PDB file of C-alpha atoms and ligand atoms in Angstrom:
ATOM      1  CA  MET A   1     -20.872  -6.338   8.139  1.00 98.00           C
ATOM      2  CA  GLN A   2     -21.158  -6.882  12.284  1.00 98.00           C
ATOM      3  CA  ALA A   3     -23.013  -9.545  13.555  1.00 98.00           C
ATOM      4  CA  LEU A   4     -23.590 -10.585  17.394  1.00 98.00           C
ATOM      5  CA  LEU A   5     -22.192 -14.000  18.279  1.00 99.00           C
ATOM      6  CA  LEU A   6     -23.879 -15.486  21.833  1.00 99.00           C
ATOM      7  CA  VAL A   7     -22.554 -18.482  21.980  1.00 99.00           C
ATOM      8  CA  ASP A   8     -24.244 -21.333  24.362  1.00 98.00           C
ATOM      9  CA  ILE A   9     -26.305 -18.911  26.696  1.00 99.00           C
ATOM     10  CA  GLN A  10     -28.602 -22.462  27.714  1.00 98.00           C
ATOM     11  CA  ASN A  11     -30.643 -23.674  31.160  1.00 99.00           C
ATOM     12  CA  ASP A  12     -28.038 -26.354  31.585  1.00 98.00           C
ATOM     13  CA  PHE A  13     -24.705 -23.902  31.735  1.00 98.00           C
ATOM     14  CA  CYS A  14     -26.088 -21.075  34.042  1.00 98.00           C
ATOM     15  CA  PRO A  15     -26.664 -22.037  37.935  1.00 98.00           C
ATOM     16  CA  GLY A  16     -29.692 -24.600  38.711  1.00 98.00           C
ATOM     17  CA  GLY A  17     -28.333 -26.478  34.914  1.00 98.00           C
ATOM     18  CA  ALA A  18     -26.853 -30.368  34.477  1.00 98.00           C
ATOM     19  CA  LEU A  19     -23.396 -28.023  34.317  1.00 98.00           C
ATOM     20  CA  PRO A  20     -23.101 -24.886  35.441  1.00 98.00           C
ATOM     21  CA  VAL A  21     -20.950 -22.776  34.528  1.00 98.00           C
ATOM     22  CA  PRO A  22     -19.947 -20.537  37.687  1.00 98.00           C
ATOM     23  CA  ARG A  23     -21.948 -16.671  37.164  1.00 98.00           C
ATOM     24  CA  GLY A  24     -22.764 -17.920  34.031  1.00 98.00           C
ATOM     25  CA  ASP A  25     -26.510 -16.661  34.392  1.00 98.00           C
ATOM     26  CA  GLU A  26     -24.401 -12.939  34.961  1.00 98.00           C
ATOM     27  CA  VAL A  27     -24.005 -13.154  30.869  1.00 98.00           C
ATOM     28  CA  ILE A  28     -27.270 -12.894  30.026  1.00 98.00           C
ATOM     29  CA  PRO A  29     -28.091  -8.703  30.619  1.00 98.00           C
ATOM     30  CA  VAL A  30     -25.220  -7.910  28.651  1.00 98.00           C
ATOM     31  CA  ALA A  31     -26.715 -10.076  25.701  1.00 98.00           C
ATOM     32  CA  ASN A  32     -30.173  -8.809  26.411  1.00 98.00           C
ATOM     33  CA  LYS A  33     -27.787  -4.922  26.302  1.00 98.00           C
ATOM     34  CA  LEU A  34     -25.828  -6.049  23.261  1.00 98.00           C
ATOM     35  CA  LEU A  35     -28.996  -7.472  21.703  1.00 97.00           C
ATOM     36  CA  ASN A  36     -30.772  -4.258  20.741  1.00 96.00           C
ATOM     37  CA  LYS A  37     -26.773  -2.565  18.894  1.00 98.00           C
ATOM     38  CA  PHE A  38     -26.792  -5.598  15.944  1.00 98.00           C
ATOM     39  CA  SER A  39     -28.843  -5.699  13.112  1.00 97.00           C
ATOM     40  CA  LEU A  40     -27.837  -9.689  13.024  1.00 98.00           C
ATOM     41  CA  VAL A  41     -27.337 -11.355  15.656  1.00 98.00           C
ATOM     42  CA  ILE A  42     -27.146 -15.557  15.851  1.00 98.00           C
ATOM     43  CA  ALA A  43     -26.944 -18.075  18.848  1.00 98.00           C
ATOM     44  CA  THR A  44     -24.785 -21.295  19.406  1.00 98.00           C
ATOM     45  CA  GLN A  45     -26.700 -23.849  21.497  1.00 98.00           C
ATOM     46  CA  ASP A  46     -24.738 -27.411  22.723  1.00 98.00           C
ATOM     47  CA  TRP A  47     -27.510 -29.400  20.651  1.00 98.00           C
ATOM     48  CA  HIS A  48     -27.484 -33.295  22.019  1.00 98.00           C
ATOM     49  CA  PRO A  49     -28.703 -36.464  22.014  1.00 98.00           C
ATOM     50  CA  LYS A  50     -29.243 -38.138  24.548  1.00 98.00           C
ATOM     51  CA  GLY A  51     -25.681 -40.862  25.061  1.00 98.00           C
ATOM     52  CA  HIS A  52     -24.021 -38.334  23.634  1.00 98.00           C
ATOM     53  CA  ILE A  53     -20.343 -39.608  22.904  1.00 97.00           C
ATOM     54  CA  SER A  54     -19.167 -36.097  26.098  1.00 98.00           C
ATOM     55  CA  PHE A  55     -21.363 -37.815  28.543  1.00 98.00           C
ATOM     56  CA  ALA A  56     -20.109 -39.411  31.152  1.00 98.00           C
ATOM     57  CA  SER A  57     -23.088 -41.805  31.926  1.00 98.00           C
ATOM     58  CA  THR A  58     -22.655 -42.556  28.553  1.00 98.00           C
ATOM     59  CA  HIS A  59     -18.738 -44.839  29.115  1.00 97.00           C
ATOM     60  CA  GLY A  60     -19.977 -45.211  33.263  1.00 98.00           C
ATOM     61  CA  LYS A  61     -16.975 -43.185  33.757  1.00 98.00           C
ATOM     62  CA  LYS A  62     -16.665 -40.333  35.875  1.00 98.00           C
ATOM     63  CA  ILE A  63     -17.518 -36.809  35.655  1.00 97.00           C
ATOM     64  CA  GLY A  64     -14.113 -35.132  34.507  1.00 96.00           C
ATOM     65  CA  GLU A  65     -12.232 -38.056  33.331  1.00 97.00           C
ATOM     66  CA  ILE A  66     -10.522 -37.521  29.961  1.00 97.00           C
ATOM     67  CA  ILE A  67     -11.023 -39.995  27.526  1.00 97.00           C
ATOM     68  CA  GLU A  68      -9.934 -40.767  23.951  1.00 95.00           C
ATOM     69  CA  VAL A  69     -12.025 -41.296  21.128  1.00 89.00           C
ATOM     70  CA  GLU A  70     -10.337 -41.657  17.232  1.00 86.00           C
ATOM     71  CA  GLY A  71      -7.361 -39.618  18.663  1.00 90.00           C
ATOM     72  CA  ILE A  72      -9.230 -36.902  19.699  1.00 91.00           C
ATOM     73  CA  LYS A  73      -8.979 -35.871  23.926  1.00 94.00           C
ATOM     74  CA  GLN A  74     -12.645 -36.048  25.617  1.00 96.00           C
ATOM     75  CA  ILE A  75     -13.237 -34.074  28.688  1.00 96.00           C
ATOM     76  CA  LEU A  76     -16.233 -35.937  30.173  1.00 98.00           C
ATOM     77  CA  TRP A  77     -19.065 -33.471  31.508  1.00 98.00           C
ATOM     78  CA  PRO A  78     -22.426 -34.049  32.311  1.00 98.00           C
ATOM     79  CA  ASP A  79     -25.265 -35.198  31.114  1.00 98.00           C
ATOM     80  CA  HIS A  80     -26.044 -31.958  29.091  1.00 98.00           C
ATOM     81  CA  CYS A  81     -27.993 -30.081  26.455  1.00 98.00           C
ATOM     82  CA  VAL A  82     -30.196 -33.026  25.457  1.00 98.00           C
ATOM     83  CA  GLN A  83     -31.534 -31.832  22.271  1.00 98.00           C
ATOM     84  CA  ASN A  84     -35.220 -30.664  22.584  1.00 98.00           C
ATOM     85  CA  SER A  85     -34.489 -30.522  26.770  1.00 98.00           C
ATOM     86  CA  TRP A  86     -35.216 -27.637  29.634  1.00 98.00           C
ATOM     87  CA  GLY A  87     -30.975 -27.010  30.005  1.00 98.00           C
ATOM     88  CA  ALA A  88     -30.640 -26.805  26.049  1.00 99.00           C
ATOM     89  CA  ASP A  89     -32.710 -24.414  25.820  1.00 98.00           C
ATOM     90  CA  PHE A  90     -32.240 -20.313  26.386  1.00 98.00           C
ATOM     91  CA  PRO A  91     -32.525 -19.263  29.819  1.00 98.00           C
ATOM     92  CA  ALA A  92     -35.962 -17.847  30.136  1.00 98.00           C
ATOM     93  CA  LYS A  93     -34.790 -13.646  30.663  1.00 98.00           C
ATOM     94  CA  LEU A  94     -32.543 -13.961  27.362  1.00 98.00           C
ATOM     95  CA  ASN A  95     -34.663 -11.657  24.509  1.00 98.00           C
ATOM     96  CA  ARG A  96     -34.895 -14.794  22.692  1.00 98.00           C
ATOM     97  CA  GLU A  97     -36.738 -12.412  19.757  1.00 98.00           C
ATOM     98  CA  LYS A  98     -33.931 -10.830  19.025  1.00 97.00           C
ATOM     99  CA  ILE A  99     -32.146 -14.084  17.711  1.00 98.00           C
ATOM    100  CA  ASP A 100     -31.908 -14.014  13.619  1.00 98.00           C
ATOM    101  CA  TYR A 101     -30.481 -17.062  13.080  1.00 98.00           C
ATOM    102  CA  ILE A 102     -29.277 -20.951  15.670  1.00 98.00           C
ATOM    103  CA  VAL A 103     -26.357 -22.600  14.641  1.00 98.00           C
ATOM    104  CA  TYR A 104     -26.923 -26.222  16.356  1.00 97.00           C
ATOM    105  CA  LYS A 105     -23.975 -27.617  17.446  1.00 97.00           C
ATOM    106  CA  GLY A 106     -22.669 -31.142  18.676  1.00 97.00           C
ATOM    107  CA  THR A 107     -25.539 -32.966  17.585  1.00 97.00           C
ATOM    108  CA  HIS A 108     -23.234 -36.079  16.127  1.00 96.00           C
ATOM    109  CA  PRO A 109     -23.739 -38.429  18.593  1.00 96.00           C
ATOM    110  CA  LYS A 110     -19.911 -39.844  18.550  1.00 95.00           C
ATOM    111  CA  ILE A 111     -18.041 -36.379  17.641  1.00 95.00           C
ATOM    112  CA  ASP A 112     -18.074 -33.560  20.329  1.00 96.00           C
ATOM    113  CA  SER A 113     -18.284 -30.192  18.984  1.00 96.00           C
ATOM    114  CA  TYR A 114     -17.192 -27.076  21.252  1.00 97.00           C
ATOM    115  CA  SER A 115     -17.377 -24.083  18.792  1.00 98.00           C
ATOM    116  CA  GLY A 116     -19.795 -23.005  17.213  1.00 98.00           C
ATOM    117  CA  PHE A 117     -17.988 -23.405  13.543  1.00 98.00           C
ATOM    118  CA  PHE A 118     -16.647 -27.114  13.421  1.00 96.00           C
ATOM    119  CA  ASP A 119     -16.856 -30.351  15.645  1.00 93.00           C
ATOM    120  CA  ASN A 120     -13.380 -31.501  17.300  1.00 91.00           C
ATOM    121  CA  ALA A 121     -12.314 -33.799  15.225  1.00 89.00           C
ATOM    122  CA  ARG A 122     -12.329 -30.449  12.316  1.00 87.00           C
ATOM    123  CA  GLN A 123     -14.797 -33.038  10.149  1.00 87.00           C
ATOM    124  CA  GLN A 124     -18.067 -31.596  10.006  1.00 91.00           C
ATOM    125  CA  LYS A 125     -18.542 -27.456   9.266  1.00 94.00           C
ATOM    126  CA  THR A 126     -22.052 -26.185  10.976  1.00 96.00           C
ATOM    127  CA  SER A 127     -24.236 -24.389   8.821  1.00 96.00           C
ATOM    128  CA  LEU A 128     -22.599 -20.756  10.349  1.00 98.00           C
ATOM    129  CA  ASP A 129     -19.733 -20.061   8.272  1.00 98.00           C
ATOM    130  CA  ASN A 130     -22.027 -20.671   5.424  1.00 98.00           C
ATOM    131  CA  TYR A 131     -24.810 -18.302   6.913  1.00 98.00           C
ATOM    132  CA  LEU A 132     -22.340 -15.674   7.614  1.00 98.00           C
ATOM    133  CA  GLN A 133     -20.679 -15.622   4.290  1.00 98.00           C
ATOM    134  CA  GLU A 134     -24.681 -15.258   3.019  1.00 98.00           C
ATOM    135  CA  LYS A 135     -24.445 -12.246   5.020  1.00 98.00           C
ATOM    136  CA  LYS A 136     -21.292 -10.502   4.108  1.00 98.00           C
ATOM    137  CA  VAL A 137     -20.396 -10.270   7.699  1.00 98.00           C
ATOM    138  CA  SER A 138     -16.563 -10.523   8.360  1.00 98.00           C
ATOM    139  CA  GLU A 139     -16.757  -9.029  11.643  1.00 98.00           C
ATOM    140  CA  LEU A 140     -17.723 -11.400  14.469  1.00 98.00           C
ATOM    141  CA  TYR A 141     -18.744  -9.640  17.881  1.00 99.00           C
ATOM    142  CA  VAL A 142     -18.622 -13.024  20.820  1.00 99.00           C
ATOM    143  CA  LEU A 143     -19.889 -13.668  24.376  1.00 98.00           C
ATOM    144  CA  GLY A 144     -21.692 -16.203  25.914  1.00 99.00           C
ATOM    145  CA  LEU A 145     -20.229 -19.748  27.649  1.00 98.00           C
ATOM    146  CA  ALA A 146     -17.713 -20.508  28.590  1.00 98.00           C
ATOM    147  CA  THR A 147     -14.718 -19.175  27.666  1.00 98.00           C
ATOM    148  CA  ASP A 148     -12.247 -21.928  27.727  1.00 98.00           C
ATOM    149  CA  TYR A 149     -14.755 -24.569  26.027  1.00 97.00           C
ATOM    150  CA  CYS A 150     -17.350 -23.281  23.720  1.00 98.00           C
ATOM    151  CA  VAL A 151     -15.749 -18.974  23.411  1.00 98.00           C
ATOM    152  CA  LYS A 152     -12.437 -20.110  22.894  1.00 98.00           C
ATOM    153  CA  PHE A 153     -13.117 -22.501  19.724  1.00 98.00           C
ATOM    154  CA  THR A 154     -15.218 -20.573  18.257  1.00 98.00           C
ATOM    155  CA  VAL A 155     -13.444 -17.801  18.322  1.00 98.00           C
ATOM    156  CA  LEU A 156      -9.816 -19.888  17.502  1.00 98.00           C
ATOM    157  CA  ASP A 157     -12.464 -20.785  14.422  1.00 98.00           C
ATOM    158  CA  GLY A 158     -13.752 -17.372  13.420  1.00 98.00           C
ATOM    159  CA  LEU A 159      -9.699 -16.056  13.399  1.00 98.00           C
ATOM    160  CA  SER A 160      -8.932 -18.804  11.588  1.00 97.00           C
ATOM    161  CA  LEU A 161     -11.781 -18.669   8.901  1.00 98.00           C
ATOM    162  CA  GLY A 162     -10.421 -14.598   8.619  1.00 98.00           C
ATOM    163  CA  TYR A 163     -13.289 -13.196  10.202  1.00 98.00           C
ATOM    164  CA  LYS A 164     -12.530  -9.987  12.523  1.00 98.00           C
ATOM    165  CA  VAL A 165     -13.003 -11.642  16.232  1.00 99.00           C
ATOM    166  CA  TYR A 166     -14.019  -9.344  19.272  1.00 99.00           C
ATOM    167  CA  VAL A 167     -14.265 -10.787  23.228  1.00 99.00           C
ATOM    168  CA  VAL A 168     -16.598  -9.145  24.913  1.00 99.00           C
ATOM    169  CA  VAL A 169     -15.468 -10.612  28.140  1.00 98.00           C
ATOM    170  CA  ASP A 170     -17.785  -9.100  30.676  1.00 98.00           C
ATOM    171  CA  GLY A 171     -20.324 -11.179  28.182  1.00 98.00           C
ATOM    172  CA  CYS A 172     -18.590 -14.346  29.330  1.00 99.00           C
ATOM    173  CA  ARG A 173     -18.171 -16.753  32.034  1.00 98.00           C
ATOM    174  CA  GLY A 174     -16.249 -19.974  32.198  1.00 98.00           C
ATOM    175  CA  VAL A 175     -15.957 -23.735  33.419  1.00 96.00           C
ATOM    176  CA  ASP A 176     -11.875 -22.890  34.714  1.00 96.00           C
ATOM    177  CA  LEU A 177     -12.276 -26.816  35.814  1.00 92.00           C
ATOM    178  CA  ASN A 178      -8.323 -25.962  36.431  1.00 94.00           C
ATOM    179  CA  PRO A 179      -8.120 -22.513  38.194  1.00 95.00           C
ATOM    180  CA  GLY A 180      -6.007 -20.366  35.499  1.00 97.00           C
ATOM    181  CA  ASP A 181      -7.602 -21.999  32.486  1.00 98.00           C
ATOM    182  CA  VAL A 182     -10.236 -18.736  32.191  1.00 98.00           C
ATOM    183  CA  GLN A 183      -7.211 -15.788  31.783  1.00 98.00           C
ATOM    184  CA  LYS A 184      -5.059 -18.974  29.640  1.00 98.00           C
ATOM    185  CA  ALA A 185      -8.076 -18.580  27.323  1.00 98.00           C
ATOM    186  CA  LEU A 186      -8.595 -15.324  27.259  1.00 98.00           C
ATOM    187  CA  GLU A 187      -5.188 -14.776  26.066  1.00 98.00           C
ATOM    188  CA  GLU A 188      -4.938 -17.289  23.787  1.00 98.00           C
ATOM    189  CA  MET A 189      -7.611 -16.191  21.724  1.00 98.00           C
ATOM    190  CA  GLN A 190      -5.366 -12.825  22.044  1.00 98.00           C
ATOM    191  CA  GLY A 191      -2.399 -13.894  21.112  1.00 98.00           C
ATOM    192  CA  LYS A 192      -4.492 -15.562  18.035  1.00 98.00           C
ATOM    193  CA  GLY A 193      -5.589 -12.097  17.255  1.00 98.00           C
ATOM    194  CA  ALA A 194      -8.608 -11.923  19.137  1.00 99.00           C
ATOM    195  CA  ARG A 195      -9.004  -8.086  20.546  1.00 98.00           C
ATOM    196  CA  LEU A 196     -10.703  -8.471  24.210  1.00 98.00           C
ATOM    197  CA  ILE A 197     -13.322  -5.419  25.164  1.00 98.00           C
ATOM    198  CA  THR A 198     -15.462  -4.838  27.368  1.00 98.00           C
ATOM    199  CA  SER A 199     -19.854  -4.279  26.459  1.00 98.00           C
ATOM    200  CA  GLU A 200     -18.938  -0.340  27.079  1.00 98.00           C
ATOM    201  CA  GLU A 201     -17.108   0.359  24.767  1.00 98.00           C
ATOM    202  CA  ILE A 202     -20.379  -0.874  22.507  1.00 97.00           C
ATOM    203  CA  LYS A 203     -21.990   1.919  21.223  1.00 94.00           C
TER     204      LYS A 203
HETATM  205  C1  VGL B 301     -19.463 -26.982  26.538  1.00 71.27           C
HETATM  206  C2  VGL B 301     -18.971 -28.191  27.862  1.00 71.27           C
HETATM  207  C3  VGL B 301     -19.517 -29.271  27.090  1.00 71.27           C
HETATM  208  C4  VGL B 301     -19.315 -25.449  26.176  1.00 71.27           C
HETATM  209  C5  VGL B 301     -20.443 -26.986  25.724  1.00 71.27           C
HETATM  210  O1  VGL B 301     -20.373 -24.644  25.967  1.00 71.27           O
HETATM  211  O2  VGL B 301     -18.362 -24.292  26.883  1.00 71.27           O
HETATM  212  N1  VGL B 301     -18.399 -26.996  27.162  1.00 71.27           N
HETATM  213  N2  VGL B 301     -19.885 -29.046  25.921  1.00 71.27           N
HETATM  214 ZN1   ZN B 302     -21.587 -30.132  25.310  1.00 71.27          ZN
END
């Protein structure tokens, strides 16, 4: 069984949002096109409580600073994807009716979660793996935001859990905090066994 996995396609990661990924909105038409080609569609949502550990404002520090929380490096971001806020919602143009299941991540106040499968401490599992097992999914087609953070970590965890993973490259956009991060992320995913494809290859 194959599933389409939309990673963090949310207002805050699109232009006009709190943590805009450059041209992040361009993944929406790609997602809408592919939604109709899969019988199972799953979406993750970055879903932080107010005062989340990943927010610079929580620490009175600057955006982009890196702190260490219990031995884990944490990049400090602007407040984003606060639970039930407009920024956390799917963009209006995304055809949300086709989404069968939503995975919320980053809900723990003190542990961030880039991956749709595990938090960054790898302490807690989201519902994603169990859901995919229940649905007998073995192949994941992944797209969304951001290539160098949540897409990358979701793909790497998916591979480590034994899924065959395809990254739909034209359906992803990245932050590129350091120029070259997106390219490196793609190479890293490919190096670990992900297959890089374009949406045109999906019939
Ligand atoms: C993300 C930074 C912070 C992402 C989430 O979805 O890639 N990036 N939180
Ligand atoms: Zn986040």
